[in-house]
Short mmCIF file of C-alpha atoms and ligand atoms in Angstrom, two decimals:
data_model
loop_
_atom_site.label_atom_id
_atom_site.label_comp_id
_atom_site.label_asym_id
_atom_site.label_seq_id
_atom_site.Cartn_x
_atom_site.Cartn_y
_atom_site.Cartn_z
CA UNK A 1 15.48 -20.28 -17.28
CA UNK A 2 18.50 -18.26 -16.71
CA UNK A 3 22.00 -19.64 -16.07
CA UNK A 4 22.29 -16.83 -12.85
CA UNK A 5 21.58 -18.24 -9.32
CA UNK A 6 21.33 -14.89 -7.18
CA UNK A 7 22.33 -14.97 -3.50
CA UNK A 8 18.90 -13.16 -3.26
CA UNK A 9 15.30 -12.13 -4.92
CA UNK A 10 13.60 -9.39 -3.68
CA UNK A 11 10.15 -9.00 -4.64
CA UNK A 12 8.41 -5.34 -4.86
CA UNK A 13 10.08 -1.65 -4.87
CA UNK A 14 7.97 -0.23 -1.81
CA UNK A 15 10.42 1.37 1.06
CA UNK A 16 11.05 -2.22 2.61
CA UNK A 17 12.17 -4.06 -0.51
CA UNK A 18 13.96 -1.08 -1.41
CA UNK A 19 15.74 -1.30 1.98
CA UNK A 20 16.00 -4.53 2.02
CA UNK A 21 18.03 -4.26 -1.43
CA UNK A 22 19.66 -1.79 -0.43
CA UNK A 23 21.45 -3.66 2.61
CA UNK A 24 21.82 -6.64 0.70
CA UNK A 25 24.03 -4.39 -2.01
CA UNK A 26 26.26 -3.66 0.76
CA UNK A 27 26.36 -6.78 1.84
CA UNK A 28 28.49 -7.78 -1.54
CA UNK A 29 25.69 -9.88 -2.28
CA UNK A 30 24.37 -11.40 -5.78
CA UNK A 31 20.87 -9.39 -5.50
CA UNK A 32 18.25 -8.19 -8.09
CA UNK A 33 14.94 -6.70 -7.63
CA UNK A 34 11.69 -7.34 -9.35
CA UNK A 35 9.05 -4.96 -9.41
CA UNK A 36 5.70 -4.61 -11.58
CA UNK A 37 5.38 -1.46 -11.92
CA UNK A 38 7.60 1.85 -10.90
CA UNK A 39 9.64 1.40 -7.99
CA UNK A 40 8.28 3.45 -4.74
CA UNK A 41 5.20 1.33 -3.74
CA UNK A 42 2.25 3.12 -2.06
CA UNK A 43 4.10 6.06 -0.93
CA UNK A 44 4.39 7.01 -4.53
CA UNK A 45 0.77 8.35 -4.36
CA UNK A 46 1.12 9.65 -0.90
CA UNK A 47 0.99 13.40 -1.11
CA UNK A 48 3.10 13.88 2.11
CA UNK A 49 4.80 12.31 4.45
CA UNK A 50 5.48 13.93 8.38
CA UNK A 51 5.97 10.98 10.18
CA UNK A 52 9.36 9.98 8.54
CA UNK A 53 12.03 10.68 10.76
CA UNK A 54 14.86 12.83 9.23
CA UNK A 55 12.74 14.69 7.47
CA UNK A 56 11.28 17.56 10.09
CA UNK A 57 9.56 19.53 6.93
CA UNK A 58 8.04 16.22 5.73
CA UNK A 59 8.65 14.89 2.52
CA UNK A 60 6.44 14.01 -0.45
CA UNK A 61 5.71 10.38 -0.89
CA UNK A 62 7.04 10.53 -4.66
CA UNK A 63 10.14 12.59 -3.51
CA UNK A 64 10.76 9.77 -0.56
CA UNK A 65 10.62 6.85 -3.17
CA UNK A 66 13.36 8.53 -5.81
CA UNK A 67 15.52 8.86 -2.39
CA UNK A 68 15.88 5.26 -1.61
CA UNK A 69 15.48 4.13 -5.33
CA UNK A 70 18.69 6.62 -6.05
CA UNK A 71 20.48 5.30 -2.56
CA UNK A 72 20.24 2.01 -3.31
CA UNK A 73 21.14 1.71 -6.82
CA UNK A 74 23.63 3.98 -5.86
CA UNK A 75 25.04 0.96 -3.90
CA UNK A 76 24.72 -1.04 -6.39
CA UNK A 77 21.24 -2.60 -6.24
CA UNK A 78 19.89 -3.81 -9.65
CA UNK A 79 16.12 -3.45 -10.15
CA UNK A 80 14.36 -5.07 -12.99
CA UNK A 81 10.85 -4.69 -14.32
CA UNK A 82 8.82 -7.23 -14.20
CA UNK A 83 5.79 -9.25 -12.94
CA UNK A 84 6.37 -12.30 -10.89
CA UNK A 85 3.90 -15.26 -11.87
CA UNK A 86 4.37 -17.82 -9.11
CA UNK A 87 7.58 -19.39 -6.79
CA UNK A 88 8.57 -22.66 -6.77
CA UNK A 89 10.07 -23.02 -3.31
CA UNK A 90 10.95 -26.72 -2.47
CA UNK A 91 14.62 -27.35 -2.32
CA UNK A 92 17.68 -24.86 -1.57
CA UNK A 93 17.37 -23.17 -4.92
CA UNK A 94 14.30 -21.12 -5.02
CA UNK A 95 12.35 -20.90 -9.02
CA UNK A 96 10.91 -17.37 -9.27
CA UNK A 97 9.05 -17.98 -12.41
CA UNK A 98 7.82 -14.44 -14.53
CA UNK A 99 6.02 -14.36 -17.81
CA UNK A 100 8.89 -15.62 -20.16
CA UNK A 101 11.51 -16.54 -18.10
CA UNK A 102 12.73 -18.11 -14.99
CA UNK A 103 14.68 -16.52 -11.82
CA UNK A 104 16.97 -18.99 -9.67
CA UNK A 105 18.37 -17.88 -6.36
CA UNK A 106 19.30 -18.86 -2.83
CA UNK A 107 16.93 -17.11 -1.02
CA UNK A 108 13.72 -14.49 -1.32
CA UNK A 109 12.12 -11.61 -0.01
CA UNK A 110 8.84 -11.35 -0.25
CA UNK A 111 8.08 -7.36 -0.45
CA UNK A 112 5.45 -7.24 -2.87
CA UNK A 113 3.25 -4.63 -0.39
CA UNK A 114 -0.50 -4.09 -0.35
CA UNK A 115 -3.29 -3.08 -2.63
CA UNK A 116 -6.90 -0.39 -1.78
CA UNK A 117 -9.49 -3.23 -0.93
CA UNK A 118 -12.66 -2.80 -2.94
CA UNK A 119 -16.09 -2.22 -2.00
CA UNK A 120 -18.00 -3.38 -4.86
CA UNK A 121 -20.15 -0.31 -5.56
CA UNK A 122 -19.16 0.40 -8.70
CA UNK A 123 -15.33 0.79 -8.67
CA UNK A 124 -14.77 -1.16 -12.08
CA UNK A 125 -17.43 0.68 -14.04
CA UNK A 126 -16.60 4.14 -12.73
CA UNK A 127 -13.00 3.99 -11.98
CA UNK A 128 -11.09 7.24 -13.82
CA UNK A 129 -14.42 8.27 -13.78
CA UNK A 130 -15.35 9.38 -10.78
CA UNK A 131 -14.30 7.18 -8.62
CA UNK A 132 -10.69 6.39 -7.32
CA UNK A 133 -8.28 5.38 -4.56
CA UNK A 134 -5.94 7.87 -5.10
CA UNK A 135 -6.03 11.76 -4.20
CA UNK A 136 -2.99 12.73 -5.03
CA UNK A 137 -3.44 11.40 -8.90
CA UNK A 138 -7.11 12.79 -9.25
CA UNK A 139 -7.42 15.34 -6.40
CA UNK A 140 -6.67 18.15 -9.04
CA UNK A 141 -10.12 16.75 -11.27
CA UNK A 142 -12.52 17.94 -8.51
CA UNK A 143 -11.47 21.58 -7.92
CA UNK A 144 -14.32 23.22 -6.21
CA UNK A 145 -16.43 20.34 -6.57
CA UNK A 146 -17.86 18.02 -3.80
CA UNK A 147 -16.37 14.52 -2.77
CA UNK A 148 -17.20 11.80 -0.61
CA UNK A 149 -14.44 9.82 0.97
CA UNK A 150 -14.91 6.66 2.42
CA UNK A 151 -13.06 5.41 5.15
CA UNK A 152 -12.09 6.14 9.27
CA UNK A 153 -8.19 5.21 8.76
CA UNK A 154 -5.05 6.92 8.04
CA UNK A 155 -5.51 6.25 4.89
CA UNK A 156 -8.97 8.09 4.34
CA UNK A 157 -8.27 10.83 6.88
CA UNK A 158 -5.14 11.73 5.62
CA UNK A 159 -6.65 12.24 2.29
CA UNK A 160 -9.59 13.72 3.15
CA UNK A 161 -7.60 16.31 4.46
CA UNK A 162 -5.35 16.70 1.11
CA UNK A 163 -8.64 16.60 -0.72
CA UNK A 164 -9.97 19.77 0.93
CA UNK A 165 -7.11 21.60 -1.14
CA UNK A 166 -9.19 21.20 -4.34
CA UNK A 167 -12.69 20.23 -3.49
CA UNK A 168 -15.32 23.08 -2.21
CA UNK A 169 -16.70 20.07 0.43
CA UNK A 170 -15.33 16.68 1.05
CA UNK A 171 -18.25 14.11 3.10
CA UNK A 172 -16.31 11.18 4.96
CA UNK A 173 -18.74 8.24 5.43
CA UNK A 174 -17.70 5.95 7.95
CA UNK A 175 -19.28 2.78 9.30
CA UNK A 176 -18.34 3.80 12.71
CA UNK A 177 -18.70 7.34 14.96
CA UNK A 178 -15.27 7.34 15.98
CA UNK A 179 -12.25 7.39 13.60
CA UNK A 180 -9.52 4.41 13.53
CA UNK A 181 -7.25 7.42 12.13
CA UNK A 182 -4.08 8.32 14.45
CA UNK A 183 -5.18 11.35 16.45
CA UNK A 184 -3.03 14.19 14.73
CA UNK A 185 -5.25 13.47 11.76
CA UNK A 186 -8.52 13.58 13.46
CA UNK A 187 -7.55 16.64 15.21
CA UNK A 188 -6.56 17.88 11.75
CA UNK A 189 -9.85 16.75 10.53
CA UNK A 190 -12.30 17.74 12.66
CA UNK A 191 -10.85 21.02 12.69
CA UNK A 192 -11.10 21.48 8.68
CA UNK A 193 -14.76 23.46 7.88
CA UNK A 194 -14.36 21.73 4.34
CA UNK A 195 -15.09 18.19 5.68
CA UNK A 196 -18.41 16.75 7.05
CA UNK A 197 -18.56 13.56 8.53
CA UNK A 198 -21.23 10.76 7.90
CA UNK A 199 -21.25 9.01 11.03
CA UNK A 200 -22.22 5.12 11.11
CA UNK A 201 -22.98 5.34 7.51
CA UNK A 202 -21.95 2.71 4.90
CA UNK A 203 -22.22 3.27 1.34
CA UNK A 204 -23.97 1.24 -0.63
CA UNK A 205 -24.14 2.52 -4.77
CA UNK A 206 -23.25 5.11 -7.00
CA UNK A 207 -25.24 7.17 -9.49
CA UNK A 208 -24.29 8.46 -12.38
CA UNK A 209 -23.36 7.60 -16.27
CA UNK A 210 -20.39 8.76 -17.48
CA UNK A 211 -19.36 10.20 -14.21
CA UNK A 212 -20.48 10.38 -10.30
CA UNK A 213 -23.55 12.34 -9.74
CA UNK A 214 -24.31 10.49 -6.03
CA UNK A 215 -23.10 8.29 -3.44
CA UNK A 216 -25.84 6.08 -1.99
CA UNK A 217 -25.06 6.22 1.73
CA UNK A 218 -26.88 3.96 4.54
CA UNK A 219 -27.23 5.03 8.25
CA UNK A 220 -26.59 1.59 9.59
CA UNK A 221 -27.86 2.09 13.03
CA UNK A 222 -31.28 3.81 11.56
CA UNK A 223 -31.29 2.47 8.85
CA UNK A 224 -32.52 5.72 6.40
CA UNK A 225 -30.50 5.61 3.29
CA UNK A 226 -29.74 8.79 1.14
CA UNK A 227 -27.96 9.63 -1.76
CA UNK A 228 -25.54 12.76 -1.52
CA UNK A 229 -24.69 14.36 -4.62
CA UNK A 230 -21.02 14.50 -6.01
CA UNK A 231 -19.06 14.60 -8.25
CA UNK A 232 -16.38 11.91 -7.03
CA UNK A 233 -15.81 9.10 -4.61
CA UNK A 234 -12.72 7.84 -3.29
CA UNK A 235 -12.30 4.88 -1.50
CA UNK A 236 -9.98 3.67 1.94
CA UNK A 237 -11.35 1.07 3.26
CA UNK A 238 -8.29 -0.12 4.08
CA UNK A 239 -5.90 -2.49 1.87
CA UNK A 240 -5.06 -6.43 0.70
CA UNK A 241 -1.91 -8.63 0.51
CA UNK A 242 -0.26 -8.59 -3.24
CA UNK A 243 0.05 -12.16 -2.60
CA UNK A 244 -1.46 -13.47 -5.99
CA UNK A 245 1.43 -15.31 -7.01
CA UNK A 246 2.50 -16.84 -3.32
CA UNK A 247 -0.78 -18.95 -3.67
CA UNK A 248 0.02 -21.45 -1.24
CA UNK A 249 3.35 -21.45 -0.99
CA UNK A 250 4.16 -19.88 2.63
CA UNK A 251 1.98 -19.82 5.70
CA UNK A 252 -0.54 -17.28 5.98
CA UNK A 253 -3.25 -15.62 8.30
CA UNK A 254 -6.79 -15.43 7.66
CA UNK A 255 -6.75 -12.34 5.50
CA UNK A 256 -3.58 -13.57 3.29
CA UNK A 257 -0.37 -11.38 4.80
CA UNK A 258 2.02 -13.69 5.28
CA UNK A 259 3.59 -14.99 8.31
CA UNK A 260 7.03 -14.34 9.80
CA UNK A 261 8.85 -14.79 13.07
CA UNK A 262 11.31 -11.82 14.42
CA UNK A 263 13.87 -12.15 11.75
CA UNK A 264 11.41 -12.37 8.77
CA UNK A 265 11.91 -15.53 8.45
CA UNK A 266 8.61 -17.09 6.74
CA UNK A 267 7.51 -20.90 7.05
CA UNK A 268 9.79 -21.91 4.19
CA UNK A 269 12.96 -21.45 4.67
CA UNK A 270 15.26 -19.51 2.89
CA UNK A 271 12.22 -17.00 1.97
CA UNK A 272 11.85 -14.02 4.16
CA UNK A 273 8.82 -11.27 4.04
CA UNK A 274 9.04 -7.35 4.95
CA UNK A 275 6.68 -4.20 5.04
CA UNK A 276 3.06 -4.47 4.01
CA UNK A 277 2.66 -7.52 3.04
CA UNK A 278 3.52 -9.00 5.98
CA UNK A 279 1.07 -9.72 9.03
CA UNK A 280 2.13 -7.23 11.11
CA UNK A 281 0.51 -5.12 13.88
CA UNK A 282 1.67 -1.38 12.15
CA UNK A 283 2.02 -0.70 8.66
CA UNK A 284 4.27 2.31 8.50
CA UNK A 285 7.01 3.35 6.29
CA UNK A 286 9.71 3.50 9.27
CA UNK A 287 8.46 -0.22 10.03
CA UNK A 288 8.59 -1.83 6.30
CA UNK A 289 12.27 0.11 6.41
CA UNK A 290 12.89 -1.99 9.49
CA UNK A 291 11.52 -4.97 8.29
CA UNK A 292 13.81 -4.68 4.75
CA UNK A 293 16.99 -4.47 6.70
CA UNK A 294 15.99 -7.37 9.19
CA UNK A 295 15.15 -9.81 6.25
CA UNK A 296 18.17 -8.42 4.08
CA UNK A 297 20.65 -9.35 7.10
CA UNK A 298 18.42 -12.88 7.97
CA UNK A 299 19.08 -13.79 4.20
CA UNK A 300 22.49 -13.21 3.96
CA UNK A 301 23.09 -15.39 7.11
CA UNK A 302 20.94 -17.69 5.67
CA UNK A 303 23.10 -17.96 2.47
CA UNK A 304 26.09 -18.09 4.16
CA UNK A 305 25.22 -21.52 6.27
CA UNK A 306 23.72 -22.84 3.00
P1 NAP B 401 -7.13 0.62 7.91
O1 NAP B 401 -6.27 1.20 8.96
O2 NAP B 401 -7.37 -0.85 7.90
O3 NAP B 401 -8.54 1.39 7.97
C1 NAP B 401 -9.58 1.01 7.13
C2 NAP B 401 -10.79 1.86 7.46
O4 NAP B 401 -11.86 1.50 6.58
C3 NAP B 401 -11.29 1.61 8.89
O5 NAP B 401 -11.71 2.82 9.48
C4 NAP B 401 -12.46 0.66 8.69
O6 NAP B 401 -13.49 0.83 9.63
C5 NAP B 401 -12.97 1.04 7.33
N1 NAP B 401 -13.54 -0.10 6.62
C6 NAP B 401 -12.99 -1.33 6.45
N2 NAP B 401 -13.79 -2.12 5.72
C7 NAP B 401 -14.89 -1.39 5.44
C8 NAP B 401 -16.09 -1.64 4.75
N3 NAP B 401 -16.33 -2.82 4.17
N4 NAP B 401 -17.00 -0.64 4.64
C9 NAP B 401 -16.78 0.56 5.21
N5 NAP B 401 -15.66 0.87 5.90
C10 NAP B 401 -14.73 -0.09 6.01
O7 NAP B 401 -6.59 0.94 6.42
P2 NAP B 401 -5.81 2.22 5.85
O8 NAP B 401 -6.34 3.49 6.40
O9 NAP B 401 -5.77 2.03 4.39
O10 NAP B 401 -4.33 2.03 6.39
C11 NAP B 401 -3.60 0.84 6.08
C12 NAP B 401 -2.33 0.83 6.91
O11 NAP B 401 -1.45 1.88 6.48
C13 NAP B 401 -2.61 1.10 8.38
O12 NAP B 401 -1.74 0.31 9.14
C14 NAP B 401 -2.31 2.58 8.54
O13 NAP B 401 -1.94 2.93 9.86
C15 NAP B 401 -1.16 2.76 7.55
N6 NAP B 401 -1.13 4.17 7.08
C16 NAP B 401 -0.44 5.09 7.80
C17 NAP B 401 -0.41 6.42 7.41
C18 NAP B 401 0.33 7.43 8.23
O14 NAP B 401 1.04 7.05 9.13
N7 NAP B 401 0.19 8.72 7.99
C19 NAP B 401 -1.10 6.83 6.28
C20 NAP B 401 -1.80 5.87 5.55
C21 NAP B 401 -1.83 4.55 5.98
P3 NAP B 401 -13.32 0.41 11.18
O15 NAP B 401 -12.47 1.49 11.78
O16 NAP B 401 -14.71 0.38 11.67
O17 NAP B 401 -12.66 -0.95 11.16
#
């Protein structure tokens, strides 16, 4: 256990803890960020970004991160490296317990984002081999080869479309024959010869050995299964709290994101949420930017009527 109490904990480096840190640094107040792994969060492995505003060009995910890292250490935010274990939340000093030591502080934000949900065809076996959730790491691997993509979001869309860069043909399967994707993307989609969609299809398997050679794919309304052959599979079936070490500390809905009224406040309080990880009816980057600075501001007030 450290000696330190910090006015404020903010967990995960995505845009809204990185915002939220941000504010709090000019805000004078004690602050330190945690994160796992290298600050950015998703956007990191987002090719580009056009929906951003201030940036009419668009921006490159990894480009976007180094930004509001560089601001907000600029300002005085310290970030720290490491993995948080579990919180111990009862009383007005909050225990953020990591591997071999203890974090004290006044109050928390809970930024800690969202993670690629599985689909349990074979991700763990093949995974950096052949199959992956992440285009813009392993995009370059299938140059004028043939991918399936699975997926009718944003996410899958979006890189779908970036996959067509490399890859000779890119198959989406979808479980659906419409696309949850925001329109610009379908239009951008539909409109790309490179792409073939696999309406109302779910997939099911993969073949191969030390690669991908197929994607077992299921017509759920006919039922007729087929395998198409590739050579890689990415996955966006959409995403999961990082809420591993919240357990059951704060209130939750069904699927884990955790609970917050307007001012981020979660059901303990002194512990506020923002971006992702939140429940929250749009995850965007301009909203987890709007959610940092709400919590940010909510904690300080908190602090100061402690
Ligand atoms: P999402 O919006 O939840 O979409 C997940 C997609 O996967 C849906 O089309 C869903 O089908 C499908 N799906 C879910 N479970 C499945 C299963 N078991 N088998 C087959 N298909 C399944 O997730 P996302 O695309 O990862 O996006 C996450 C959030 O980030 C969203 O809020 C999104 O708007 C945001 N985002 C925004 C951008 C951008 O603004 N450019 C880019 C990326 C992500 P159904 O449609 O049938 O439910």
């Amino acid at each position: 256990m450290t000696d330190t109490i910090y006015d404020l904990v903010i967990i995960g480096a995505g845009p809204a803890g990185l915002t939220a840190g941000l504010y709090a640094a000019r805000a004078r107040m004690k602050v330190l960020l945690l994160e796992k792994a290298v600050p950015g969060g998703q956007i990191i492995v987002t090719d580009w970004v056009e929906n951003y505003p201030g940036f009419p060009e668009g921006i490159s995910g990894y480009d976007l991160a180094e930004k509001m890292k560089t601001q907000a250490e600029d300002l005085g935010l310290k970030i720290e490296t490491a993995q948080v274990h579990s919180l111990k939340l009862s009383g007005d000093i909050k225990e953020v317990v990591l591997k071999e030591k203890s974090i004290l502080t006044k109050s928390l934000i809970i930024a800690s984002g969202a993670s690629p949900k599985k689909l349990g065809i074979g991700e763990d076996k093949f995974m950096g081999k052949g199959i992956s959730f992440c285009a813009t790491c392993d995009a370059p691997f299938f140059r004028d080869k043939t991918v399936v993509a699975i997926g009718g979001g944003d996410t899958a869309v979006q890189e779908a479309i970036f996959l067509t860069k490399f890859a000779k043909k890119v198959y989406l399967v979808h479980r659906r024959n419409e696309l949850r994707a925001t329109k610009i993307l379908q239009e951008r989609a539909f409109a790309n010869d490179k792409i073939e969609f696999v309406w109302d299809s779910v997939a099911t398997g993969v073949d191969g050995f030390f690669g991908i050679e197929g994607v077992h794919v299921k017509n759920i309304k006919t039922n007729e299964e087929k395998t198409i052959k590739a050579d890689g599979c990415f996955i966006w079936v959409g995403i999961l709290p990082n809420t591993e070490f919240v357990k059951d500390s704060v209130k939750t809905d069904e699927f884990g994101f955790i609970v917050a009224d307007a001012k981020m406040q979660t059901s303990v309080s002194g512990v506020y949420v923002a971006g992702d990880v939140r429940d929250t009816p749009l995850r965007q980057i301009s909203t987890a930017v709007g959610d940092g600075a709400i919590a940010a501001v909510s904690a300080e007030h908190y602090i100061e009527n402690l």
